[in-house]
mmCIF file of C-alpha atoms in Angstrom:
data_model
loop_
_atom_site.group_PDB
_atom_site.id
_atom_site.type_symbol
_atom_site.label_atom_id
_atom_site.label_comp_id
_atom_site.label_asym_id
_atom_site.label_seq_id
_atom_site.Cartn_x
_atom_site.Cartn_y
_atom_site.Cartn_z
ATOM 1 C CA MET A 193 229.737 -31.243 -34.055
ATOM 2 C CA ILE A 194 226.954 -33.491 -35.315
ATOM 3 C CA ARG A 195 223.650 -31.698 -35.103
ATOM 4 C CA THR A 196 220.454 -32.974 -33.551
ATOM 5 C CA ARG A 197 218.600 -36.052 -34.759
ATOM 6 C CA ARG A 198 215.888 -33.735 -36.081
ATOM 7 C CA SER A 199 218.435 -31.893 -38.286
ATOM 8 C CA LEU A 200 219.754 -35.183 -39.586
ATOM 9 C CA LEU A 201 216.286 -36.448 -40.418
ATOM 10 C CA ALA A 202 215.476 -33.196 -42.223
ATOM 11 C CA ALA A 203 218.709 -33.460 -44.173
ATOM 12 C CA SER A 204 217.922 -37.083 -44.969
ATOM 13 C CA ALA A 205 214.622 -35.998 -46.498
ATOM 14 C CA ALA A 206 216.418 -33.363 -48.574
ATOM 15 C CA ILE A 207 218.946 -35.868 -49.876
ATOM 16 C CA GLY A 208 216.220 -38.373 -50.633
ATOM 17 C CA THR A 209 214.458 -35.734 -52.714
ATOM 18 C CA LEU A 210 217.592 -34.710 -54.585
ATOM 19 C CA LEU A 211 218.890 -38.192 -55.322
ATOM 20 C CA SER A 212 215.605 -39.826 -56.183
ATOM 21 C CA LEU A 213 215.218 -36.988 -58.564
ATOM 22 C CA THR A 214 218.602 -37.535 -60.182
ATOM 23 C CA ALA A 215 222.063 -37.265 -62.565
ATOM 24 C CA CYS A 216 228.392 -48.753 -48.875
ATOM 25 C CA GLY A 217 228.020 -50.019 -45.354
ATOM 26 C CA GLY A 218 230.662 -49.917 -42.841
ATOM 27 C CA GLY A 219 231.831 -47.328 -40.411
ATOM 28 C CA SER A 220 235.093 -46.622 -38.714
ATOM 29 C CA ASP A 221 236.909 -49.694 -37.514
ATOM 30 C CA SER A 222 238.329 -49.335 -34.042
ATOM 31 C CA ALA A 223 241.645 -50.721 -35.237
ATOM 32 C CA GLY A 224 244.055 -47.935 -36.019
ATOM 33 C CA SER A 225 242.231 -45.390 -33.862
ATOM 34 C CA SER A 226 243.887 -42.066 -33.160
ATOM 35 C CA GLY A 227 245.709 -42.351 -36.462
ATOM 36 C CA SER A 228 248.147 -45.030 -35.321
ATOM 37 C CA ALA A 229 249.984 -47.063 -37.936
ATOM 38 C CA GLY A 230 248.050 -49.977 -39.367
ATOM 39 C CA GLY A 231 244.367 -50.686 -38.880
ATOM 40 C CA THR A 232 241.402 -50.394 -41.213
ATOM 41 C CA TYR A 233 239.904 -47.214 -42.636
ATOM 42 C CA THR A 234 236.516 -47.210 -44.298
ATOM 43 C CA PHE A 235 235.938 -45.624 -47.701
ATOM 44 C CA TRP A 236 232.570 -45.195 -49.411
ATOM 45 C CA ASP A 237 232.061 -44.228 -53.050
ATOM 46 C CA PRO A 238 229.232 -44.248 -55.630
ATOM 47 C CA TYR A 239 230.944 -46.568 -58.114
ATOM 48 C CA PRO A 240 229.464 -50.066 -57.731
ATOM 49 C CA GLN A 241 230.476 -50.724 -61.324
ATOM 50 C CA PHE A 242 234.101 -50.928 -60.169
ATOM 51 C CA ASP A 243 235.062 -53.960 -58.113
ATOM 52 C CA ALA A 244 238.291 -54.533 -56.177
ATOM 53 C CA SER A 245 240.081 -55.812 -59.294
ATOM 54 C CA SER A 246 239.254 -52.677 -61.330
ATOM 55 C CA ALA A 247 241.716 -49.852 -61.900
ATOM 56 C CA TRP A 248 239.707 -47.685 -59.503
ATOM 57 C CA GLY A 249 239.500 -50.383 -56.816
ATOM 58 C CA LYS A 250 243.250 -50.846 -57.025
ATOM 59 C CA ARG A 251 243.887 -47.103 -56.778
ATOM 60 C CA VAL A 252 241.882 -46.816 -53.573
ATOM 61 C CA ALA A 253 243.625 -49.818 -52.038
ATOM 62 C CA GLU A 254 246.997 -48.417 -53.105
ATOM 63 C CA CYS A 255 246.300 -45.121 -51.355
ATOM 64 C CA GLY A 256 245.533 -47.005 -48.166
ATOM 65 C CA THR A 257 248.787 -48.928 -48.425
ATOM 66 C CA LYS A 258 250.722 -45.694 -48.921
ATOM 67 C CA ALA A 259 249.046 -44.303 -45.784
ATOM 68 C CA GLY A 260 250.056 -47.419 -43.842
ATOM 69 C CA VAL A 261 246.531 -48.807 -43.427
ATOM 70 C CA THR A 262 244.070 -51.153 -45.061
ATOM 71 C CA VAL A 263 241.153 -49.471 -46.819
ATOM 72 C CA LYS A 264 237.806 -51.206 -46.603
ATOM 73 C CA ARG A 265 236.009 -49.856 -49.651
ATOM 74 C CA THR A 266 232.246 -50.120 -50.058
ATOM 75 C CA ALA A 267 230.397 -48.868 -53.132
ATOM 76 C CA TYR A 268 226.748 -47.797 -53.186
ATOM 77 C CA ASP A 269 224.533 -46.450 -55.915
ATOM 78 C CA THR A 270 224.535 -42.653 -55.819
ATOM 79 C CA THR A 271 220.892 -42.754 -54.775
ATOM 80 C CA ASP A 272 221.705 -44.646 -51.582
ATOM 81 C CA LEU A 273 224.965 -43.066 -50.552
ATOM 82 C CA GLY A 274 223.712 -39.785 -49.088
ATOM 83 C CA ASN A 275 221.017 -41.406 -46.973
ATOM 84 C CA LYS A 276 223.443 -44.068 -45.761
ATOM 85 C CA ALA A 277 225.833 -41.280 -44.734
ATOM 86 C CA LEU A 278 223.159 -39.560 -42.668
ATOM 87 C CA LEU A 279 222.144 -42.812 -41.002
ATOM 88 C CA ALA A 280 225.768 -43.619 -40.197
ATOM 89 C CA ALA A 281 226.208 -40.158 -38.680
ATOM 90 C CA GLN A 282 223.176 -40.700 -36.453
ATOM 91 C CA GLN A 283 224.689 -43.986 -35.296
ATOM 92 C CA GLY A 284 228.154 -42.520 -34.813
ATOM 93 C CA ASN A 285 229.901 -44.732 -37.374
ATOM 94 C CA ALA A 286 230.409 -42.559 -40.441
ATOM 95 C CA PRO A 287 233.096 -43.752 -42.873
ATOM 96 C CA ASP A 288 236.562 -42.228 -42.639
ATOM 97 C CA VAL A 289 236.525 -41.025 -46.250
ATOM 98 C CA MET A 290 233.500 -40.649 -48.490
ATOM 99 C CA MET A 291 232.967 -39.591 -52.099
ATOM 100 C CA VAL A 292 229.615 -37.901 -52.750
ATOM 101 C CA ASP A 293 227.905 -36.293 -55.723
ATOM 102 C CA ASN A 294 228.587 -32.560 -55.580
ATOM 103 C CA PRO A 295 224.985 -31.337 -55.008
ATOM 104 C CA VAL A 296 224.790 -33.524 -51.883
ATOM 105 C CA VAL A 297 227.713 -31.774 -50.164
ATOM 106 C CA SER A 298 225.671 -28.798 -48.980
ATOM 107 C CA THR A 299 222.996 -31.030 -47.433
ATOM 108 C CA LEU A 300 225.602 -33.061 -45.553
ATOM 109 C CA VAL A 301 227.258 -29.857 -44.358
ATOM 110 C CA GLU A 302 223.957 -28.526 -43.066
ATOM 111 C CA ALA A 303 223.568 -31.754 -41.114
ATOM 112 C CA GLY A 304 226.999 -31.166 -39.550
ATOM 113 C CA ILE A 305 228.555 -34.288 -41.029
ATOM 114 C CA LEU A 306 231.553 -33.015 -43.011
ATOM 115 C CA ASN A 307 234.842 -31.395 -42.028
ATOM 116 C CA LYS A 308 236.165 -28.264 -43.699
ATOM 117 C CA THR A 309 239.165 -28.916 -45.912
ATOM 118 C CA SER A 310 240.942 -25.974 -44.241
ATOM 119 C CA ASP A 311 240.561 -27.617 -40.814
ATOM 120 C CA LEU A 312 242.159 -30.759 -42.190
ATOM 121 C CA GLY A 313 244.986 -28.885 -43.873
ATOM 122 C CA LEU A 314 243.957 -29.984 -47.378
ATOM 123 C CA ASP A 315 245.095 -27.588 -50.110
ATOM 124 C CA THR A 316 242.473 -26.714 -52.751
ATOM 125 C CA SER A 317 244.143 -23.547 -54.079
ATOM 126 C CA SER A 318 244.906 -24.981 -57.533
ATOM 127 C CA ILE A 319 241.353 -26.173 -58.202
ATOM 128 C CA GLN A 320 239.249 -24.157 -60.621
ATOM 129 C CA LYS A 321 236.863 -21.887 -58.718
ATOM 130 C CA ASN A 322 233.751 -23.011 -60.549
ATOM 131 C CA ILE A 323 234.483 -26.643 -59.680
ATOM 132 C CA ILE A 324 235.362 -26.178 -56.003
ATOM 133 C CA GLY A 325 232.348 -23.848 -55.755
ATOM 134 C CA ALA A 326 229.964 -26.810 -55.892
ATOM 135 C CA GLY A 327 231.275 -27.932 -52.507
ATOM 136 C CA THR A 328 231.808 -24.514 -50.910
ATOM 137 C CA LEU A 329 229.462 -22.983 -48.326
ATOM 138 C CA ASP A 330 229.964 -19.608 -46.659
ATOM 139 C CA GLY A 331 233.453 -19.386 -48.114
ATOM 140 C CA SER A 332 234.622 -22.792 -46.859
ATOM 141 C CA ALA A 333 235.206 -25.922 -48.954
ATOM 142 C CA TYR A 334 234.051 -29.222 -47.480
ATOM 143 C CA GLY A 335 235.776 -31.639 -49.806
ATOM 144 C CA VAL A 336 238.172 -31.980 -52.707
ATOM 145 C CA PRO A 337 236.705 -32.614 -56.174
ATOM 146 C CA ILE A 338 238.159 -35.717 -57.778
ATOM 147 C CA GLY A 339 237.260 -34.317 -61.178
ATOM 148 C CA ALA A 340 234.316 -33.053 -63.162
ATOM 149 C CA ASN A 341 232.093 -34.138 -65.974
ATOM 150 C CA THR A 342 229.493 -32.137 -67.782
ATOM 151 C CA LEU A 343 227.400 -31.849 -70.922
ATOM 152 C CA ALA A 344 228.043 -30.986 -74.547
ATOM 153 C CA LEU A 345 226.509 -31.817 -77.919
ATOM 154 C CA TYR A 346 227.691 -34.931 -79.731
ATOM 155 C CA TYR A 347 227.005 -34.791 -83.458
ATOM 156 C CA ASN A 348 226.890 -37.364 -86.234
ATOM 157 C CA LYS A 349 229.214 -36.171 -88.990
ATOM 158 C CA LYS A 350 227.478 -38.047 -91.815
ATOM 159 C CA VAL A 351 223.977 -36.886 -90.854
ATOM 160 C CA LEU A 352 225.137 -33.264 -90.829
ATOM 161 C CA SER A 353 227.112 -33.635 -94.053
ATOM 162 C CA ASP A 354 224.157 -35.204 -95.889
ATOM 163 C CA ALA A 355 221.968 -32.311 -94.713
ATOM 164 C CA GLY A 356 224.501 -29.708 -95.856
ATOM 165 C CA VAL A 357 225.270 -28.516 -92.325
ATOM 166 C CA ASP A 358 228.723 -27.496 -91.138
ATOM 167 C CA ALA A 359 229.068 -28.089 -87.386
ATOM 168 C CA ALA A 360 231.334 -25.038 -87.168
ATOM 169 C CA SER A 361 228.414 -22.847 -88.272
ATOM 170 C CA ILE A 362 226.468 -23.590 -85.081
ATOM 171 C CA LYS A 363 227.139 -20.602 -82.861
ATOM 172 C CA ASP A 364 223.805 -19.854 -81.145
ATOM 173 C CA TRP A 365 220.223 -21.085 -80.832
ATOM 174 C CA SER A 366 219.163 -19.691 -84.199
ATOM 175 C CA SER A 367 221.903 -21.471 -86.128
ATOM 176 C CA LEU A 368 221.266 -24.710 -84.216
ATOM 177 C CA THR A 369 217.546 -24.591 -84.944
ATOM 178 C CA ALA A 370 218.281 -23.867 -88.612
ATOM 179 C CA ALA A 371 220.535 -26.939 -88.678
ATOM 180 C CA LEU A 372 217.790 -29.096 -87.158
ATOM 181 C CA LYS A 373 215.361 -27.888 -89.824
ATOM 182 C CA LYS A 374 217.791 -28.915 -92.588
ATOM 183 C CA VAL A 375 218.387 -32.312 -90.997
ATOM 184 C CA LYS A 376 214.664 -33.034 -90.798
ATOM 185 C CA ALA A 377 214.198 -31.915 -94.416
ATOM 186 C CA ALA A 378 216.928 -34.379 -95.404
ATOM 187 C CA GLY A 379 214.947 -37.224 -93.833
ATOM 188 C CA LYS A 380 216.891 -37.640 -90.607
ATOM 189 C CA LYS A 381 216.183 -36.821 -86.953
ATOM 190 C CA GLY A 382 217.318 -33.692 -85.192
ATOM 191 C CA ILE A 383 218.308 -33.761 -81.536
ATOM 192 C CA THR A 384 217.731 -36.005 -78.555
ATOM 193 C CA PHE A 385 218.088 -35.170 -74.875
ATOM 194 C CA SER A 386 216.669 -36.094 -71.480
ATOM 195 C CA ALA A 387 213.670 -34.161 -70.149
ATOM 196 C CA ILE A 388 212.634 -36.829 -67.657
ATOM 197 C CA ASN A 389 210.995 -35.854 -64.357
ATOM 198 C CA THR A 390 214.117 -36.421 -62.265
ATOM 199 C CA GLU A 391 217.352 -34.545 -61.582
ATOM 200 C CA GLU A 392 218.620 -35.777 -64.949
ATOM 201 C CA GLY A 393 215.958 -33.660 -66.653
ATOM 202 C CA SER A 394 216.990 -30.539 -64.754
ATOM 203 C CA PHE A 395 220.672 -31.311 -65.367
ATOM 204 C CA GLN A 396 220.056 -31.375 -69.127
ATOM 205 C CA PHE A 397 217.815 -28.310 -69.165
ATOM 206 C CA LEU A 398 220.215 -26.118 -67.178
ATOM 207 C CA PRO A 399 222.607 -25.312 -70.095
ATOM 208 C CA TRP A 400 219.705 -23.844 -72.056
ATOM 209 C CA PHE A 401 218.251 -22.079 -68.999
ATOM 210 C CA TRP A 402 221.625 -20.592 -68.048
ATOM 211 C CA GLY A 403 222.501 -20.053 -71.705
ATOM 212 C CA ALA A 404 219.552 -17.663 -71.937
ATOM 213 C CA GLY A 405 220.745 -15.833 -68.835
ATOM 214 C CA GLY A 406 218.300 -17.534 -66.449
ATOM 215 C CA ASP A 407 218.697 -17.426 -62.664
ATOM 216 C CA LEU A 408 217.609 -20.372 -60.503
ATOM 217 C CA THR A 409 216.091 -18.024 -57.942
ATOM 218 C CA GLN A 410 213.653 -16.754 -60.599
ATOM 219 C CA LEU A 411 212.504 -19.682 -62.721
ATOM 220 C CA ASP A 412 209.764 -17.693 -64.482
ATOM 221 C CA SER A 413 211.973 -14.895 -65.786
ATOM 222 C CA GLY A 414 211.845 -14.043 -69.465
ATOM 223 C CA GLN A 415 215.142 -15.864 -69.910
ATOM 224 C CA GLY A 416 213.772 -19.044 -68.360
ATOM 225 C CA VAL A 417 210.663 -18.855 -70.518
ATOM 226 C CA ALA A 418 212.847 -18.461 -73.626
ATOM 227 C CA ALA A 419 214.764 -21.648 -72.818
ATOM 228 C CA LEU A 420 211.660 -23.746 -72.210
ATOM 229 C CA THR A 421 210.023 -22.272 -75.309
ATOM 230 C CA LEU A 422 213.039 -23.400 -77.357
ATOM 231 C CA TRP A 423 212.685 -27.008 -76.221
ATOM 232 C CA LYS A 424 208.919 -26.949 -76.780
ATOM 233 C CA GLN A 425 209.353 -25.553 -80.290
ATOM 234 C CA TRP A 426 211.776 -28.358 -81.098
ATOM 235 C CA VAL A 427 209.379 -31.045 -79.873
ATOM 236 C CA ASP A 428 206.380 -29.456 -81.591
ATOM 237 C CA ALA A 429 208.286 -29.160 -84.894
ATOM 238 C CA GLY A 430 209.517 -32.753 -84.690
ATOM 239 C CA TYR A 431 213.147 -31.705 -84.345
ATOM 240 C CA ALA A 432 213.253 -33.570 -81.025
ATOM 241 C CA PRO A 433 211.245 -36.724 -80.243
ATOM 242 C CA LYS A 434 208.296 -36.676 -77.843
ATOM 243 C CA ASP A 435 209.940 -39.434 -75.828
ATOM 244 C CA VAL A 436 212.410 -36.926 -74.379
ATOM 245 C CA LEU A 437 209.807 -36.752 -71.593
ATOM 246 C CA GLN A 438 210.730 -40.307 -70.596
ATOM 247 C CA ASN A 439 214.348 -40.315 -71.718
ATOM 248 C CA THR A 440 217.078 -40.783 -69.158
ATOM 249 C CA GLN A 441 220.549 -39.725 -70.232
ATOM 250 C CA THR A 442 221.216 -43.395 -70.995
ATOM 251 C CA THR A 443 218.164 -43.928 -73.205
ATOM 252 C CA SER A 444 218.791 -40.594 -74.890
ATOM 253 C CA TRP A 445 222.292 -41.801 -75.712
ATOM 254 C CA GLN A 446 220.898 -45.046 -77.090
ATOM 255 C CA GLU A 447 218.729 -43.009 -79.482
ATOM 256 C CA PHE A 448 221.727 -41.015 -80.681
ATOM 257 C CA ALA A 449 223.743 -44.228 -81.075
ATOM 258 C CA THR A 450 221.242 -45.528 -83.655
ATOM 259 C CA GLY A 451 222.913 -43.182 -86.133
ATOM 260 C CA ASP A 452 219.637 -41.491 -87.078
ATOM 261 C CA TYR A 453 220.092 -38.300 -85.041
ATOM 262 C CA ALA A 454 222.190 -35.264 -85.863
ATOM 263 C CA PHE A 455 222.770 -34.275 -82.234
ATOM 264 C CA GLY A 456 222.664 -35.811 -78.800
ATOM 265 C CA GLU A 457 223.068 -33.845 -75.581
ATOM 266 C CA ASN A 458 225.149 -35.994 -73.279
ATOM 267 C CA GLY A 459 228.236 -36.185 -71.125
ATOM 268 C CA THR A 460 231.910 -36.998 -70.939
ATOM 269 C CA TRP A 461 231.018 -40.435 -69.625
ATOM 270 C CA GLN A 462 229.733 -41.462 -73.075
ATOM 271 C CA LEU A 463 233.085 -41.059 -74.842
ATOM 272 C CA GLY A 464 233.818 -44.782 -74.677
ATOM 273 C CA ASN A 465 230.392 -45.595 -76.090
ATOM 274 C CA ALA A 466 230.830 -42.952 -78.793
ATOM 275 C CA ASP A 467 233.939 -44.716 -80.029
ATOM 276 C CA LYS A 468 231.915 -47.929 -80.340
ATOM 277 C CA ALA A 469 228.898 -46.344 -82.058
ATOM 278 C CA GLY A 470 230.010 -47.269 -85.566
ATOM 279 C CA PHE A 471 229.891 -43.785 -87.092
ATOM 280 C CA GLU A 472 232.092 -40.714 -87.078
ATOM 281 C CA TYR A 473 231.138 -38.168 -84.465
ATOM 282 C CA GLY A 474 232.258 -34.808 -83.177
ATOM 283 C CA VAL A 475 231.609 -32.740 -80.069
ATOM 284 C CA ILE A 476 230.701 -29.059 -79.752
ATOM 285 C CA ASN A 477 229.877 -26.962 -76.721
ATOM 286 C CA ILE A 478 226.197 -26.261 -76.106
ATOM 287 C CA PRO A 479 225.591 -22.791 -77.546
ATOM 288 C CA ALA A 480 224.173 -19.941 -75.504
ATOM 289 C CA GLN A 481 221.099 -18.157 -76.861
ATOM 290 C CA LYS A 482 223.028 -15.248 -78.372
ATOM 291 C CA GLY A 483 226.327 -17.022 -79.030
ATOM 292 C CA GLY A 484 229.280 -18.430 -77.211
ATOM 293 C CA SER A 485 229.303 -21.455 -74.922
ATOM 294 C CA ALA A 486 226.416 -21.852 -72.485
ATOM 295 C CA PRO A 487 227.276 -22.468 -68.834
ATOM 296 C CA VAL A 488 226.783 -26.159 -68.114
ATOM 297 C CA PRO A 489 226.270 -27.870 -64.749
ATOM 298 C CA THR A 490 229.217 -29.583 -63.144
ATOM 299 C CA GLY A 491 228.838 -33.261 -62.430
ATOM 300 C CA GLY A 492 231.296 -35.298 -60.418
ATOM 301 C CA GLU A 493 232.115 -36.191 -56.861
ATOM 302 C CA PHE A 494 233.898 -34.604 -53.933
ATOM 303 C CA VAL A 495 236.216 -36.616 -51.694
ATOM 304 C CA THR A 496 235.139 -35.691 -48.164
ATOM 305 C CA VAL A 497 236.160 -36.521 -44.602
ATOM 306 C CA PRO A 498 233.132 -37.048 -42.339
ATOM 307 C CA VAL A 499 233.168 -35.938 -38.707
ATOM 308 C CA GLN A 500 234.544 -38.608 -36.343
ATOM 309 C CA LYS A 501 234.414 -38.918 -32.558
ATOM 310 C CA ASP A 502 238.054 -39.984 -32.690
ATOM 311 C CA THR A 503 239.671 -36.941 -34.316
ATOM 312 C CA GLY A 504 243.031 -38.704 -34.329
ATOM 313 C CA ARG A 505 241.875 -40.603 -37.412
ATOM 314 C CA TYR A 506 241.917 -37.462 -39.543
ATOM 315 C CA ASP A 507 245.670 -37.584 -40.220
ATOM 316 C CA VAL A 508 245.410 -40.887 -42.095
ATOM 317 C CA SER A 509 242.158 -39.862 -43.797
ATOM 318 C CA LYS A 510 243.923 -36.752 -45.062
ATOM 319 C CA LYS A 511 246.695 -38.929 -46.525
ATOM 320 C CA ILE A 512 244.145 -41.034 -48.400
ATOM 321 C CA VAL A 513 242.380 -37.955 -49.787
ATOM 322 C CA THR A 514 245.696 -36.396 -50.798
ATOM 323 C CA CYS A 515 246.792 -39.603 -52.505
ATOM 324 C CA LEU A 516 243.673 -39.564 -54.702
ATOM 325 C CA THR A 517 243.542 -35.830 -55.446
ATOM 326 C CA SER A 518 247.079 -34.404 -55.384
ATOM 327 C CA ALA A 519 248.518 -32.914 -58.563
ATOM 328 C CA ALA A 520 250.848 -35.901 -58.926
ATOM 329 C CA ASN A 521 247.992 -38.424 -58.811
ATOM 330 C CA LEU A 522 244.999 -36.677 -60.367
ATOM 331 C CA LEU A 523 245.847 -37.737 -63.910
ATOM 332 C CA ALA A 524 245.680 -41.404 -62.959
ATOM 333 C CA SER A 525 242.513 -40.957 -60.886
ATOM 334 C CA ASP A 526 240.656 -38.986 -63.570
ATOM 335 C CA THR A 527 241.763 -41.253 -66.413
ATOM 336 C CA THR A 528 240.372 -44.176 -64.441
ATOM 337 C CA LEU A 529 237.032 -42.424 -63.844
ATOM 338 C CA THR A 530 236.769 -40.680 -67.253
ATOM 339 C CA TYR A 531 236.648 -37.268 -65.593
ATOM 340 C CA VAL A 532 238.064 -33.928 -66.610
ATOM 341 C CA ALA A 533 240.570 -32.906 -63.943
ATOM 342 C CA PRO A 534 239.689 -29.973 -61.670
ATOM 343 C CA THR A 535 243.022 -28.207 -62.269
ATOM 344 C CA SER A 536 244.241 -26.583 -65.470
ATOM 345 C CA ALA A 537 247.696 -28.194 -65.222
ATOM 346 C CA VAL A 538 246.296 -31.731 -65.222
ATOM 347 C CA GLN A 539 243.721 -30.832 -67.889
ATOM 348 C CA THR A 540 246.627 -29.918 -70.169
ATOM 349 C CA GLN A 541 248.148 -33.338 -69.559
ATOM 350 C CA GLN A 542 244.825 -35.026 -70.290
ATOM 351 C CA VAL A 543 244.373 -33.267 -73.627
ATOM 352 C CA ALA A 544 247.952 -34.136 -74.594
ATOM 353 C CA GLN A 545 247.134 -37.799 -73.941
ATOM 354 C CA ASN A 546 243.663 -37.696 -75.474
ATOM 355 C CA PRO A 547 242.828 -34.783 -77.836
ATOM 356 C CA GLU A 548 239.137 -35.833 -77.791
ATOM 357 C CA LEU A 549 238.917 -34.265 -74.331
ATOM 358 C CA LYS A 550 239.623 -30.732 -75.621
ATOM 359 C CA PRO A 551 235.966 -29.623 -76.000
ATOM 360 C CA TRP A 552 235.158 -31.182 -72.634
ATOM 361 C CA VAL A 553 237.891 -29.202 -70.899
ATOM 362 C CA SER A 554 236.404 -26.073 -72.458
ATOM 363 C CA ALA A 555 232.916 -27.060 -71.290
ATOM 364 C CA VAL A 556 234.096 -27.739 -67.727
ATOM 365 C CA ALA A 557 235.797 -24.323 -67.657
ATOM 366 C CA ALA A 558 232.395 -22.722 -68.321
ATOM 367 C CA ALA A 559 230.497 -25.006 -65.942
ATOM 368 C CA ARG A 560 228.637 -24.023 -62.759
ATOM 369 C CA GLY A 561 227.856 -25.902 -59.584
ATOM 370 C CA ARG A 562 224.151 -26.556 -59.197
ATOM 371 C CA THR A 563 224.210 -25.502 -55.541
ATOM 372 C CA SER A 564 226.599 -22.569 -56.062
ATOM 373 C CA GLY A 565 225.700 -18.942 -55.491
ATOM 374 C CA GLY A 566 224.359 -19.600 -52.020
ATOM 375 C CA LEU A 567 221.592 -21.980 -53.156
ATOM 376 C CA GLY A 568 222.874 -24.880 -51.089
ATOM 377 C CA THR A 569 220.022 -27.019 -49.792
ATOM 378 C CA LYS A 570 217.441 -24.912 -51.654
ATOM 379 C CA TYR A 571 218.551 -26.472 -54.938
ATOM 380 C CA PRO A 572 216.639 -29.795 -54.638
ATOM 381 C CA THR A 573 213.323 -27.943 -54.261
ATOM 382 C CA ILE A 574 214.096 -25.602 -57.161
ATOM 383 C CA SER A 575 215.234 -28.475 -59.365
ATOM 384 C CA GLN A 576 212.085 -30.486 -58.729
ATOM 385 C CA GLN A 577 209.919 -27.544 -59.753
ATOM 386 C CA MET A 578 212.099 -26.938 -62.798
ATOM 387 C CA TRP A 579 211.724 -30.432 -64.199
ATOM 388 C CA THR A 580 208.022 -30.422 -63.359
ATOM 389 C CA ALA A 581 207.648 -27.268 -65.464
ATOM 390 C CA VAL A 582 209.584 -28.829 -68.334
ATOM 391 C CA GLN A 583 207.337 -31.889 -68.267
ATOM 392 C CA SER A 584 204.207 -29.758 -68.144
ATOM 393 C CA ALA A 585 205.226 -27.554 -71.066
ATOM 394 C CA LEU A 586 206.596 -30.270 -73.361
ATOM 395 C CA SER A 587 203.535 -32.470 -72.817
ATOM 396 C CA GLY A 588 201.274 -29.561 -73.741
ATOM 397 C CA GLY A 589 199.687 -29.301 -70.292
ATOM 398 C CA LYS A 590 200.700 -25.673 -69.842
ATOM 399 C CA SER A 591 202.457 -22.946 -71.783
ATOM 400 C CA PRO A 592 206.146 -22.457 -70.904
ATOM 401 C CA GLU A 593 205.273 -19.174 -69.211
ATOM 402 C CA SER A 594 202.464 -20.659 -67.118
ATOM 403 C CA ALA A 595 204.472 -23.778 -66.229
ATOM 404 C CA LEU A 596 207.409 -21.738 -64.965
ATOM 405 C CA LYS A 597 205.181 -19.314 -63.082
ATOM 406 C CA THR A 598 203.664 -22.262 -61.203
ATOM 407 C CA ALA A 599 207.160 -23.661 -60.635
ATOM 408 C CA GLN A 600 208.458 -20.401 -59.192
ATOM 409 C CA SER A 601 205.532 -20.106 -56.790
ATOM 410 C CA ALA A 602 206.000 -23.704 -55.589
ATOM 411 C CA ALA A 603 209.773 -23.262 -55.245
ATOM 412 C CA GLU A 604 209.304 -20.175 -53.103
ATOM 413 C CA LYS A 605 206.895 -22.007 -50.801
ATOM 414 C CA GLY A 606 209.135 -25.080 -50.615
ATOM 415 C CA SER A 607 212.264 -23.070 -49.812
ATOM 416 C CA SER A 608 210.674 -20.837 -47.180
#
C-alpha cells in the first residue's frame, strides 16, 4: 500500500538530500492493463547518456518485445529519478519498472512504493549477499541488482617505475604512504581522489574509513579518526593536491589522466577512459590499514517494480525484469553498462572475456552496501555529516578528531 502524502513528502526530502549530495516522465499506460498481451509498459532508468539507438536502449526495447509489449523508456539524471518516483507515486502513475541507485531503495521502500521481489516471484538466490544487501530491508529484497561498480586504485606504471616503486609492494597504508613519498621525491605527484562535499566525497572516503575498521554508526571512533588523519597527512605533505576538496570523481580522473600522478582512486566506469589515457596503467585494490583489501562501497542500480493500482500488470513487469537480470542475459546487460555482474558465475564469464576486470571482481566481492546493516534511510544524514567532517579537516578548519566528533553529534540528532 502507498503510505500517506506526509510519508511521501518526508521520503522525497530524504532522497533530495541523498541525491543532491551524490555518486523520466511517464506512468503506466492504460493499454495492456491487467497484464494482457500487447500495450505499453513504462520503464525509467538513470542513463540519459544512452538513447534508443544505443546498445542499452535496444536491450530494454528487446525485453519488452520478448514480453509481448512495447516499452516506453524514459531516462533521467540520477539526481531527478528518486524525486520523480515519489511524485509519480503520489499521483498514482508510477512506472511499471524502474532502475534506481542502490542507496535510494530503502527510502522508496519506506515510502511504500516498491514491491518485494519475493512477492513478485523474482529469484535473487544466486546474487552475492553483499550486493543484494544494498536493496534489502528487514530480510526482504526490493529489487534485483543489474550489476555493481565500485572503487579501486588506478596506477601509472611509468611514474611508479621511475620512482622505484613496485605496485605489488603496496599492501597497507604504510607501504602506500611510503610509495607516495618516493613518487614526490622523484618529482611527480602522488594520489588524487574526490573529497568534495557531496555523496561522491563520502563514497570515496568510505574505503579508508571501513579499511580502518570504522562503523558508520560511530563516525568519531578511533578507526574513523585514523582514516581522516591519513587523508589529511597526505594533503599536508603534498602527496595529494589541495583541490581534492573540490574534485568530483570526474575531475579527479582528469587529474590522473594527465600522466603526472602515481595513483587515482576511481571506479570501474573509467576503464574505457583509462585505455585512452596514453600511458600504461594498472589497477590494485584499495588497501586496508593493516593489510588486505579494504571494503569498498557498492555502486550500481537495482531494477525494481513499483506498486501499481492494477496488480495485473506485475506479470509482464516481472518478465521485463527477468529479461534484463537473468543468468542468461546478465552478461550482455553488464557488458553494455560496464558493470561487474552480481553473480559469481557471470563474473567468471566477464573475466574470461576481459581480464582487466579481474581486480574489479575482487573489489566487488569485498564491497558493502552503503545502507546495509540496518542503516536504511539513516544513511543520507550520516553521509552528509561524514563529508562535512572530511571538508573541515582537510581544509584545516578542525582536527580530524574534532571534525568527526561534531559529525557524530549532528548525525545522532539528524537520525533521531
